[in-house]
PDB file of C-alpha atoms in Angstrom:
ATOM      1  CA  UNK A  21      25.315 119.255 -75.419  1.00 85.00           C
ATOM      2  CA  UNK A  22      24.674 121.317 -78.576  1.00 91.00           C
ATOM      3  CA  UNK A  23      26.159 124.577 -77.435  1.00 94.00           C
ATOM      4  CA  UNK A  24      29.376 122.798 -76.157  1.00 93.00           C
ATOM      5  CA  UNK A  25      29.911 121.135 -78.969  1.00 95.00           C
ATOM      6  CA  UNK A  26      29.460 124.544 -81.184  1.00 96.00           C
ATOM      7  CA  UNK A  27      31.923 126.181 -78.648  1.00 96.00           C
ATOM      8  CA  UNK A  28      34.575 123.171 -79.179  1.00 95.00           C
ATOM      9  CA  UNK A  29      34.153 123.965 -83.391  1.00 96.00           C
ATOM     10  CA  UNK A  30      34.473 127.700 -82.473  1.00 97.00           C
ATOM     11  CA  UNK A  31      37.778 127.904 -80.428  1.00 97.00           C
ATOM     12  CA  UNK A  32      39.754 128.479 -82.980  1.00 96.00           C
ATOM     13  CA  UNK A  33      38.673 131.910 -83.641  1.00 97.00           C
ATOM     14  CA  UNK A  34      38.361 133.109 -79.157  1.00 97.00           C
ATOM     15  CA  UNK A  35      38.207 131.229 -75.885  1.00 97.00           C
ATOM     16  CA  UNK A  36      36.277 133.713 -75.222  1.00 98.00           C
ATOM     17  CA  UNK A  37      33.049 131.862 -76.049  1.00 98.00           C
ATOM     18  CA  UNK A  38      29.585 131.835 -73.154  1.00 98.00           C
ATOM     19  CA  UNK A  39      26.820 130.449 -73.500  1.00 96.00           C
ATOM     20  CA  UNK A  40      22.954 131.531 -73.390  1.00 96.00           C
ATOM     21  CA  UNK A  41      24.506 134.814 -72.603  1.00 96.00           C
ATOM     22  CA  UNK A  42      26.771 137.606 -73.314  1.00 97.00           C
ATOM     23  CA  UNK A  43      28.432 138.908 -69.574  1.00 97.00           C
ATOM     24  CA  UNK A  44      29.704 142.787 -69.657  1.00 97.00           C
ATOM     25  CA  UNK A  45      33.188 141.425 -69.741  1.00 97.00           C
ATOM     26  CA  UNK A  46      35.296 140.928 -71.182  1.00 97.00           C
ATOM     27  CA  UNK A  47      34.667 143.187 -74.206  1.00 97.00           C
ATOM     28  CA  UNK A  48      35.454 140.834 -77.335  1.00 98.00           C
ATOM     29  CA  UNK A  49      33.854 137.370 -77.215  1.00 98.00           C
ATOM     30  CA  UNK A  50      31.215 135.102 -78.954  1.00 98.00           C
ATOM     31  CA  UNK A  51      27.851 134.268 -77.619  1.00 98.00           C
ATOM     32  CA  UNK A  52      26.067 130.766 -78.550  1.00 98.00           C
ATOM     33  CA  UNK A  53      22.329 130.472 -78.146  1.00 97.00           C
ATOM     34  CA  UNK A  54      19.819 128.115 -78.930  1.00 96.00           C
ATOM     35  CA  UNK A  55      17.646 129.441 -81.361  1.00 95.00           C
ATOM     36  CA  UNK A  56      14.783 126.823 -81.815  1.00 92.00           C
ATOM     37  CA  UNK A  57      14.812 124.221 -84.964  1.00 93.00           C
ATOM     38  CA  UNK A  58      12.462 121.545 -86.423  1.00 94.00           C
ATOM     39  CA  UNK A  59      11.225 118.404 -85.079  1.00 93.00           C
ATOM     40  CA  UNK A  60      13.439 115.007 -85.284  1.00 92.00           C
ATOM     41  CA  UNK A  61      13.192 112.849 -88.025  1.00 91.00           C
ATOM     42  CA  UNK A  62      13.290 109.547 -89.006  1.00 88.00           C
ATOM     43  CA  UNK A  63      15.372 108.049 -91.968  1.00 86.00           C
ATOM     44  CA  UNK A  64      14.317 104.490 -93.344  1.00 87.00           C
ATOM     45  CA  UNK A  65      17.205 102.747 -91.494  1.00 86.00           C
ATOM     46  CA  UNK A  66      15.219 103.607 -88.107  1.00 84.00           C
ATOM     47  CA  UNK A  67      17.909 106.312 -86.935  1.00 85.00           C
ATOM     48  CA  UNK A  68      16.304 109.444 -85.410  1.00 90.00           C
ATOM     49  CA  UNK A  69      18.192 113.395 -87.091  1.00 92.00           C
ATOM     50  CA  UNK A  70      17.563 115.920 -84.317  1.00 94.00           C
ATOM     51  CA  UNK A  71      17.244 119.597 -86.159  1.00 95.00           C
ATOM     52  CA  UNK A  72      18.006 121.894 -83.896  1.00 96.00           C
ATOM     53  CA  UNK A  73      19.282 125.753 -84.581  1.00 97.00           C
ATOM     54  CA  UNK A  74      21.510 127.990 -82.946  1.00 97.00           C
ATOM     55  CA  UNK A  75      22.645 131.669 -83.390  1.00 98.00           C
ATOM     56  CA  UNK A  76      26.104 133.084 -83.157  1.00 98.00           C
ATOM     57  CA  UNK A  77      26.529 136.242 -81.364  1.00 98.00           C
ATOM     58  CA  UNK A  78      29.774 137.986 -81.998  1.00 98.00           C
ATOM     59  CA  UNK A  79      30.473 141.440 -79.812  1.00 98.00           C
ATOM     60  CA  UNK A  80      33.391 143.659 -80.516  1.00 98.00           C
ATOM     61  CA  UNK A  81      34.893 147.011 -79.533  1.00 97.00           C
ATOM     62  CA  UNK A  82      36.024 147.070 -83.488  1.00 97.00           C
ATOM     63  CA  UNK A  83      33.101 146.806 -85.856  1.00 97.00           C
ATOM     64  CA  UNK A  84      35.688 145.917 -88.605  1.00 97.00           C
ATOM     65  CA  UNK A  85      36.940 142.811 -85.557  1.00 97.00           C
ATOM     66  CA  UNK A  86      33.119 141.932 -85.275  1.00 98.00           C
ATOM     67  CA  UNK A  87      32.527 141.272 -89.044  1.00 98.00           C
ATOM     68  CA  UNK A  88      36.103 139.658 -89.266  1.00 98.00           C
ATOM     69  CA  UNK A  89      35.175 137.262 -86.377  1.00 98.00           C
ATOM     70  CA  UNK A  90      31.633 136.801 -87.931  1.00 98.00           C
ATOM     71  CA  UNK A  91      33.054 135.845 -91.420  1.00 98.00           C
ATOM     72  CA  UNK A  92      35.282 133.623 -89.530  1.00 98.00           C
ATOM     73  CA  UNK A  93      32.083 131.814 -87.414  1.00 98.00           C
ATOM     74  CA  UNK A  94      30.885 131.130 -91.022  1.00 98.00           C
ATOM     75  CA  UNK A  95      33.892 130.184 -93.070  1.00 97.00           C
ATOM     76  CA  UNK A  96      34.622 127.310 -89.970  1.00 97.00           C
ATOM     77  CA  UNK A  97      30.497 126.320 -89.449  1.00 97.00           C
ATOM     78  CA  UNK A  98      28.586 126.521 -93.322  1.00 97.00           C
ATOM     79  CA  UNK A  99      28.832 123.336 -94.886  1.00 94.00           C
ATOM     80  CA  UNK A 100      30.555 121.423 -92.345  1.00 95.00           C
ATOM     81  CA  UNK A 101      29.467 117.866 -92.633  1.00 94.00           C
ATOM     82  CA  UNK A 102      29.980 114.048 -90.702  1.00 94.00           C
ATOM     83  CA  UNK A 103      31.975 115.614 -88.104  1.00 94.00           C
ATOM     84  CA  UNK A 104      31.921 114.115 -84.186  1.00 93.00           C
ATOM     85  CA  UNK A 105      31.988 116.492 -81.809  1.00 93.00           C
ATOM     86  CA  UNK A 106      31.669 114.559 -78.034  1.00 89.00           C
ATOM     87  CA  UNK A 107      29.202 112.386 -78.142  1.00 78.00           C
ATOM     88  CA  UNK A 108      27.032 113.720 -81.283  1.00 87.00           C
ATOM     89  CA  UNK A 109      27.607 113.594 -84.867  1.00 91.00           C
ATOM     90  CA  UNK A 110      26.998 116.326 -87.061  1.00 94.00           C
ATOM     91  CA  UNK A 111      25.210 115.204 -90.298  1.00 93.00           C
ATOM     92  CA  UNK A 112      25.128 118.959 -91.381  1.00 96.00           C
ATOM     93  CA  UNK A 113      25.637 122.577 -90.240  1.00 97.00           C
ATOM     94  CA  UNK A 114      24.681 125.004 -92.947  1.00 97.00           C
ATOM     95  CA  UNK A 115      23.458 129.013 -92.151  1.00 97.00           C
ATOM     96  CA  UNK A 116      20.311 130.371 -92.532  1.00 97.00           C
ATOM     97  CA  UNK A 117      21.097 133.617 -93.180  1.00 94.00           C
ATOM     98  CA  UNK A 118      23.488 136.386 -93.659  1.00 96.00           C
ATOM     99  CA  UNK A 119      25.598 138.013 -90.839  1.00 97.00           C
ATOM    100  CA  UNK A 120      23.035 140.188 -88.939  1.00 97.00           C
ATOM    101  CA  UNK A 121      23.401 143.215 -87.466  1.00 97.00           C
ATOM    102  CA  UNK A 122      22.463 144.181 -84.062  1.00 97.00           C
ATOM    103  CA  UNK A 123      23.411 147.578 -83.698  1.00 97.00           C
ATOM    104  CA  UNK A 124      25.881 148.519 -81.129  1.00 97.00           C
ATOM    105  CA  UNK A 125      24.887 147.643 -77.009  1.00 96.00           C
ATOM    106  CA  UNK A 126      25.659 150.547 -74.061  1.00 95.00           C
ATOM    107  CA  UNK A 127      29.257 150.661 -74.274  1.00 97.00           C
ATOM    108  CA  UNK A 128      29.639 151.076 -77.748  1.00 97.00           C
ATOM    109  CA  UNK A 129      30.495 147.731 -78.904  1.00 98.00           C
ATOM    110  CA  UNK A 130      29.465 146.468 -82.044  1.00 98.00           C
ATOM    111  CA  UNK A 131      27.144 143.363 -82.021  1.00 98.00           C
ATOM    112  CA  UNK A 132      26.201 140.932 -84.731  1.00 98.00           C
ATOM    113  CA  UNK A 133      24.563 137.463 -85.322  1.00 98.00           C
ATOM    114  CA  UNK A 134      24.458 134.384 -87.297  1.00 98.00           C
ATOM    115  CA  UNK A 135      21.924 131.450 -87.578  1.00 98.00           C
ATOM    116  CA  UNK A 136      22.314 128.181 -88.216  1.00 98.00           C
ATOM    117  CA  UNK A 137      20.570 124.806 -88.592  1.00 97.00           C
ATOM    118  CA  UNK A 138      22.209 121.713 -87.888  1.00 96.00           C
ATOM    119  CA  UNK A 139      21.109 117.785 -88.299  1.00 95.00           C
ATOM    120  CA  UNK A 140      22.827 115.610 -85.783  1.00 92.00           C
ATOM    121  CA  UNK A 141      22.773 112.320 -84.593  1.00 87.00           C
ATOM    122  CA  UNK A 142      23.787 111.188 -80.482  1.00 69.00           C
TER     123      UNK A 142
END
């Protein structure tokens, strides 16, 4: 699964990693969410790229933490390449655009995202 496999390349920086949401607690943590993509494609040899994309959440109770940990979700996802993760191997990761942000949710803590598109192969 594409999110589980993002969460596996992501531990480095927090266990603290959900999916498809972002709970109340605990306060510091990363949020991975499908965000879409482009249809599969075909390369001459007959093997099928899916293109999916995902976003990075990152929430923090220190904005300076948030844009560390978002720097971080780049520096270890941009440009990674023929990596296996599980069962699926990642042609390609690279962003789609700069670190995002959010503004700051009802407790005060600082939110920000990243996008990325990925080519994989299962």
């Amino acid at each position: 699964m594409l999110l589980s496999d993002i969460k596996t390349l992501l531990l480095p920086i927090t266990t603290n990693i959900y999916f498809l949401e972002m709970p109340d607690t605990p306060n510091n943590l990363l949020g991975v969410f499908f965000a879409g993509g482009s249809p599969p494609v075909q390369a001459f040899d007959g093997r099928t790229f899916e293109r999916p994309s995902f976003q990075v959440r990152v929430r923090d109770e220190n904005a300076a933490t948030a844009i560390q940990w978002a720097n971080q979700v780049k520096d270890t996802l941009h440009g990674l390449s023929d990596v296996v993760v599980s069962s699926a191997r990642f042609v390609d990761i690279m962003q789609t655009g700069d670190i995002l942000p959010l503004g700051k949710d009802s407790k005060g803590r600082t939110e920000l995202s990243i996008n990325f598109q990925t080519k994989l192969s299962r």
